[in-house]
Amino acid sequence: MTEFMLIFRNSTNSHDNPSPEQLQERMNWLAGIAAQNKLADKGNRLSASIAKTVKPGNVVTDGPYTEIKEFISGYMIVKANNIEEAIEFAQANPVLKAGGNVEVRAILKPEEKS
């Protein structure tokens, strides 16, 4: 079984907290994955305001990727038989209803190639 990182992006206000209904929907989605024993790490939300980007030459800029209009709002790690199964988890994520998107990436072990 391979681990996949689901990276949640939001193009609206990155500081908005979900409504109680949205939070419950997200928790139900997460519980469904956990019930299948496919949850490797429930992940965390990521701050958009307490963030810096470090670039070559000791250049430090405010915020994460301020030149793009999407914010990475969080992540989690799932276990799946293949990327198609990981995509199915992502397609059921409530963030899509709010206009967000989910990037799915395999997590490679040091001995694996990309």
N, CA, C and O of each residue as an XYZ file, in Angstrom:
456
protein
N       0.847     -1.174      0.000
C       0.000      0.000      0.000
C       0.897      1.242      0.000
O       1.910      1.282      0.697
N       0.525      2.233     -0.770
C       1.303      3.460     -0.905
C       0.648      4.568     -0.103
O      -0.575      4.608      0.028
N       1.454      5.464      0.431
C       0.927      6.643      1.111
C       0.857      7.795      0.114
O       1.765      7.997     -0.692
N      -0.244      8.548      0.187
C      -0.458      9.706     -0.662
C      -0.766     10.914      0.214
O      -1.521     10.818      1.182
N      -0.175     12.046     -0.137
C      -0.492     13.283      0.553
C      -1.595     13.985     -0.217
O      -1.505     14.160     -1.432
N      -2.632     14.383      0.496
C      -3.687     15.200     -0.075
C      -3.422     16.626      0.398
O      -3.432     16.897      1.599
N      -3.188     17.522     -0.529
C      -2.866     18.914     -0.214
C      -4.088     19.748     -0.561
O      -4.527     19.777     -1.710
N      -4.631     20.423      0.438
C      -5.863     21.178      0.260
C      -5.545     22.628     -0.076
O      -4.784     23.295      0.625
N      -6.142     23.097     -1.158
C      -5.954     24.484     -1.583
C      -7.293     25.199     -1.571
O      -8.345     24.607     -1.811
N      -7.219     26.485     -1.286
C      -8.395     27.318     -1.200
C      -8.104     28.617     -1.924
O      -7.041     29.203     -1.718
N      -9.007     29.082     -2.758
C      -8.781     30.334     -3.462
C      -9.579     31.486     -2.856
O      -9.508     32.616     -3.338
N     -10.333     31.200     -1.807
C     -11.061     32.252     -1.105
C     -10.266     32.637      0.129
O      -9.065     32.374      0.192
N     -10.897     33.241      1.094
C     -10.216     33.711      2.295
C      -9.597     32.548      3.063
O     -10.300     31.664      3.551
N      -8.286     32.565      3.162
C      -7.576     31.461      3.819
C      -7.738     31.466      5.327
O      -7.377     30.494      5.991
N      -8.273     32.540      5.876
C      -8.403     32.649      7.330
C      -9.797     32.285      7.829
O     -10.019     32.204      9.038
N     -10.739     32.066      6.912
C     -12.091     31.709      7.323
C     -12.095     30.378      8.057
O     -11.442     29.422      7.638
N     -12.829     30.328      9.144
C     -13.052     29.066      9.827
C     -14.313     28.444      9.246
O     -15.254     29.164      8.913
N     -14.352     27.131      9.118
C     -15.547     26.493      8.570
C     -16.734     26.659      9.511
O     -16.565     26.770     10.725
N     -17.931     26.676      8.942
C     -19.149     26.711      9.754
C     -19.259     25.374     10.488
O     -18.584     24.412     10.121
N     -20.099     25.305     11.515
C     -20.278     24.010     12.199
C     -20.738     22.905     11.244
O     -20.334     21.750     11.383
N     -21.578     23.264     10.281
C     -22.052     22.264      9.311
C     -20.912     21.791      8.411
O     -20.775     20.596      8.148
N     -20.089     22.740      7.938
C     -18.941     22.379      7.100
C     -17.950     21.533      7.880
O     -17.403     20.564      7.354
N     -17.721     21.897      9.126
C     -16.803     21.137      9.971
C     -17.305     19.711     10.167
O     -16.522     18.763     10.103
N     -18.606     19.555     10.406
C     -19.178     18.216     10.588
C     -19.049     17.396      9.311
O     -18.751     16.203      9.366
N     -19.272     18.027      8.167
C     -19.141     17.319      6.889
C     -17.701     16.849      6.681
O     -17.470     15.733      6.215
N     -16.740     17.697      7.024
C     -15.325     17.319      6.898
C     -14.976     16.184      7.848
O     -14.247     15.262      7.482
N     -15.500     16.255      9.077
C     -15.216     15.201     10.049
C     -15.823     13.869      9.604
O     -15.213     12.816      9.793
N     -17.012     13.911      9.018
C     -17.633     12.685      8.503
C     -16.801     12.092      7.373
O     -16.619     10.877      7.302
N     -16.294     12.955      6.487
C     -15.437     12.500      5.386
C     -14.179     11.832      5.945
O     -13.800     10.745      5.507
N     -13.544     12.481      6.903
C     -12.335     11.948      7.526
C     -12.622     10.627      8.245
O     -11.837      9.683      8.152
N     -13.739     10.564      8.955
C     -14.106      9.336      9.669
C     -14.327      8.177      8.700
O     -14.024      7.029      9.023
N     -14.855      8.476      7.514
C     -15.060      7.428      6.514
C     -13.747      6.819      6.050
O     -13.651      5.608      5.851
N     -12.747      7.654      5.879
C     -11.422      7.153      5.480
C     -10.793      6.372      6.628
O     -10.215      5.306      6.416
N     -10.907      6.903      7.845
C     -10.347      6.219      9.014
C     -11.015      4.862      9.227
O     -10.349      3.902      9.613
N     -12.313      4.772      8.983
C     -13.040      3.514      9.164
C     -12.539      2.424      8.221
O     -12.677      1.236      8.508
N     -11.961      2.832      7.100
C     -11.395      1.877      6.144
C      -9.942      1.550      6.466
O      -9.293      0.807      5.730
N      -9.432      2.104      7.566
C      -8.031      1.955      7.973
C      -7.089      2.480      6.886
O      -6.037      1.891      6.634
N      -7.471      3.590      6.244
C      -6.684      4.185      5.164
C      -6.100      5.539      5.567
O      -5.481      6.211      4.742
N      -6.286      5.942      6.812
C      -5.772      7.228      7.278
C      -4.410      7.014      7.911
O      -4.302      6.358      8.947
N      -3.357      7.569      7.291
C      -2.000      7.434      7.827
C      -1.665      8.594      8.765
O      -0.968      8.403      9.761
N      -2.156      9.796      8.453
C      -1.887     10.990      9.264
C      -2.995     11.986      8.971
O      -3.183     12.380      7.820
N      -3.735     12.400     10.000
C      -4.862     13.305      9.771
C      -4.417     14.693      9.364
O      -5.251     15.516      8.987
N      -3.116     14.977      9.430
C      -2.599     16.252      8.970
C      -2.988     17.410      9.855
O      -3.400     17.227     11.001
N      -2.852     18.605      9.312
C      -3.140     19.834     10.052
C      -3.521     20.928      9.085
O      -3.286     20.832      7.880
N      -4.119     21.982      9.641
C      -4.326     23.198      8.874
C      -3.006     23.952      8.869
O      -2.196     23.802      9.784
N      -2.792     24.755      7.850
C      -1.563     25.547      7.750
C      -1.906     27.020      7.773
O      -2.883     27.446      7.157
N      -1.105     27.799      8.483
C      -1.326     29.244      8.584
C      -0.946     29.945      7.294
O       0.058     29.605      6.668
N      -1.740     30.912      6.899
C      -1.397     31.760      5.758
C      -0.807     33.073      6.224
O      -0.175     33.779      5.437
N      -1.001     33.420      7.505
C      -0.509     34.708      7.996
C       0.822     34.580      8.738
O       1.636     35.502      8.692
N       1.053     33.481      9.406
C       2.323     33.271     10.102
C       3.158     32.386      9.193
O       3.265     31.177      9.402
N       3.748     33.013      8.178
C       4.457     32.244      7.166
C       5.459     33.134      6.440
O       5.229     34.329      6.257
N       6.544     32.551      6.042
C       7.579     33.222      5.249
C       8.057     32.242      4.189
O       7.913     31.029      4.339
N       8.621     32.775      3.126
C       9.238     31.955      2.100
C      10.717     32.306      2.040
O      11.076     33.473      1.882
N      11.573     31.303      2.166
C      13.020     31.499      2.135
C      13.501     31.145      0.732
O      13.212     30.066      0.214
N      14.245     32.081      0.124
C      14.734     31.906     -1.243
C      16.256     31.975     -1.251
O      16.861     32.381     -0.259
N      16.883     31.584     -2.363
C      18.342     31.657     -2.451
C      18.851     33.075     -2.179
O      18.153     34.059     -2.426
N      20.075     33.157     -1.669
C      20.681     34.459     -1.387
C      20.182     35.082     -0.102
O      20.249     36.301      0.063
N      19.683     34.265      0.813
C      19.162     34.740      2.090
C      18.010     35.723      1.946
O      17.841     36.613      2.779
N      17.219     35.565      0.891
C      16.039     36.404      0.678
C      14.853     35.742      1.384
O      14.572     34.560      1.183
N      14.170     36.522      2.206
C      12.999     36.043      2.925
C      11.827     36.955      2.563
O      11.911     38.174      2.710
N      10.735     36.352      2.086
C       9.567     37.145      1.719
C       8.387     36.783      2.598
O       8.358     35.714      3.207
N       7.418     37.676      2.660
C       6.212     37.427      3.452
C       5.343     36.382      2.784
O       5.226     36.325      1.560
N       4.743     35.566      3.614
C       3.717     34.652      3.161
C       4.173     33.549      2.233
O       5.276     33.582      1.688
N       3.309     32.581      2.067
C       3.595     31.486      1.140
C       3.120     31.821     -0.265
O       1.928     32.043     -0.481
N       4.027     31.859     -1.209
C       3.674     32.020     -2.613
C       2.690     33.164     -2.828
O       1.606     32.961     -3.377
N       3.062     34.351     -2.402
C       2.155     35.497     -2.481
C       1.810     35.883     -3.907
O       0.874     36.653     -4.119
N       2.542     35.371     -4.894
C       2.233     35.718     -6.277
C       1.109     34.878     -6.878
O       0.674     35.156     -7.996
N       0.628     33.858     -6.166
C      -0.482     33.067     -6.687
C      -1.729     33.342     -5.868
O      -1.644     33.892     -4.770
N      -2.868     32.970     -6.386
C      -4.134     33.290     -5.747
C      -4.712     32.126     -4.953
O      -5.830     32.225     -4.447
N      -3.982     31.040     -4.835
C      -4.444     29.907     -4.048
C      -3.577     29.772     -2.808
O      -2.367     29.993     -2.844
N      -4.222     29.407     -1.717
C      -3.521     29.183     -0.465
C      -3.545     27.701     -0.152
O      -4.580     27.050     -0.297
N      -2.422     27.165      0.272
C      -2.417     25.798      0.778
C      -2.938     25.896      2.201
O      -2.299     26.491      3.069
N      -4.100     25.311      2.430
C      -4.745     25.464      3.730
C      -4.525     24.276      4.655
O      -4.778     24.381      5.855
N      -4.062     23.159      4.130
C      -3.821     22.005      4.987
C      -3.443     20.782      4.173
O      -3.305     20.838      2.951
N      -3.281     19.682      4.881
C      -2.874     18.429      4.242
C      -3.290     17.259      5.112
O      -3.636     17.432      6.281
N      -3.256     16.073      4.539
C      -3.397     14.826      5.291
C      -2.739     13.732      4.465
O      -2.461     13.920      3.280
N      -2.495     12.602      5.087
C      -1.862     11.483      4.395
C      -2.774     10.274      4.494
O      -3.217      9.889      5.576
N      -3.043      9.680      3.325
C      -3.877      8.483      3.273
C      -3.063      7.320      2.724
O      -2.054      7.506      2.045
N      -3.530      6.115      3.038
C      -2.957      4.904      2.467
C      -3.917      4.420      1.395
O      -5.123      4.332      1.628
N      -3.388      4.106      0.222
C      -4.249      3.658     -0.866
C      -3.506      2.617     -1.698
O      -2.276      2.574     -1.713
N      -4.265      1.792     -2.378
C      -3.677      0.766     -3.232
C      -3.020      1.365     -4.467
O      -2.074      0.795     -5.011
N      -3.527      2.528     -4.912
C      -2.992      3.192     -6.098
C      -3.482      4.637     -6.112
O      -4.288      5.032     -5.269
N      -2.998      5.418     -7.065
C      -3.384      6.831     -7.104
C      -4.873      7.004     -7.393
O      -5.477      7.979     -6.944
N      -5.470      6.081     -8.129
C      -6.896      6.178     -8.427
C      -7.725      6.134     -7.146
O      -8.695      6.877     -7.003
N      -7.336      5.257     -6.213
C      -8.062      5.184     -4.943
C      -7.858      6.467     -4.141
O      -8.801      6.966     -3.526
N      -6.646      7.003     -4.140
C      -6.381      8.267     -3.440
C      -7.203      9.395     -4.064
O      -7.706     10.262     -3.349
N      -7.343      9.389     -5.386
C      -8.155     10.402     -6.072
C      -9.620     10.285     -5.647
O     -10.300     11.299     -5.487
N     -10.106      9.066     -5.464
C     -11.487      8.880     -4.997
C     -11.690      9.536     -3.642
O     -12.720     10.167     -3.409
N     -10.713      9.393     -2.739
C     -10.807     10.069     -1.443
C     -10.884     11.576     -1.652
O     -11.720     12.250     -1.052
N     -10.007     12.103     -2.507
C      -9.958     13.549     -2.759
C     -11.266     14.042     -3.377
O     -11.750     15.115     -3.016
N     -11.841     13.278     -4.298
C     -13.069     13.701     -4.967
C     -14.250     13.815     -4.012
O     -15.206     14.536     -4.297
N     -14.196     13.118     -2.894
C     -15.276     13.166     -1.914
C     -15.065     14.260     -0.869
O     -15.907     14.437      0.011
N     -13.962     14.991     -0.952
C     -13.655     15.996      0.061
C     -14.573     17.206     -0.056
O     -14.749     17.738     -1.152
N     -15.160     17.649      1.053
C     -16.064     18.796      1.033
C     -15.418     20.120      0.597
O     -16.141     21.048      0.235
N     -14.111     20.233      0.619
C     -13.461     21.475      0.199
C     -13.801     21.806     -1.258
O     -13.779     22.972     -1.652
N     -14.109     20.796     -2.043
C     -14.447     21.012     -3.450
C     -15.744     21.809     -3.595
O     -15.892     22.586     -4.538
N     -16.684     21.619     -2.666
C     -17.954     22.347     -2.695
C     -17.743     23.841     -2.465
O     -18.543     24.662     -2.914
N     -16.669     24.188     -1.768
C     -16.385     25.586     -1.440
C     -15.460     26.230     -2.472
O     -14.972     27.340     -2.259
N     -15.215     25.539     -3.587
C     -14.371     26.100     -4.631
C     -12.898     25.783     -4.486
O     -12.085     26.251     -5.283
N     -12.537     24.992     -3.478
C     -11.143     24.611     -3.295
C     -10.769     23.448     -4.192
O     -11.586     22.971     -4.979
N      -9.538     22.998     -4.072
C      -9.102     21.824     -4.824
C      -8.148     21.007     -3.972
O      -7.635     21.476     -2.956
N      -7.922     19.782     -4.406
C      -7.066     18.857     -3.660
C      -6.007     18.312     -4.615
O      -6.329     17.736     -5.654
N      -4.754     18.500     -4.252
C      -3.650     17.916     -5.010
C      -3.323     16.571     -4.377
O      -3.258     16.460     -3.152
N      -3.116     15.557     -5.197
C      -2.806     14.207     -4.721
C      -1.394     13.861     -5.174
O      -1.087     13.904     -6.365
N      -0.534     13.516     -4.211
C       0.846     13.150     -4.549
C       1.275     11.922     -3.770
O       1.023     11.808     -2.570
N       1.932     10.998     -4.475
C       2.506      9.828     -3.803
C       3.674     10.291     -2.950
O       4.430     11.180     -3.341
N       3.813      9.685     -1.793
C       4.956      9.949     -0.923
C       5.993      8.883     -1.229
O       5.743      7.690     -1.055
N       7.143      9.315     -1.680
C       8.201      8.385     -2.065
C       9.148      8.143     -0.901
O       9.530      9.077     -0.195
N       9.514      6.920     -0.712
C      10.528      6.559      0.278
C      11.897      6.879     -0.318
O      12.013      6.977     -1.540
N      12.927      7.043      0.495
C      14.239      7.424     -0.046
C      14.752      6.531     -1.177
O      15.460      7.012     -2.062
N      14.415      5.267     -1.164
C      14.919      4.350     -2.181
C      14.061      4.332     -3.454
O      14.446      3.696     -4.435
N      12.907      5.015     -3.459
C      12.026      5.030     -4.615
C      12.349      6.184     -5.563
O      12.901      7.205     -5.155
N      11.997      6.003     -6.818
C      12.188      7.053     -7.825
C      10.849      7.693     -8.145
O       9.805      7.052     -8.029
N      10.880      8.964     -8.551
C       9.634      9.685     -8.844
C       9.005      9.307    -10.107
O       7.955      9.845    -10.459
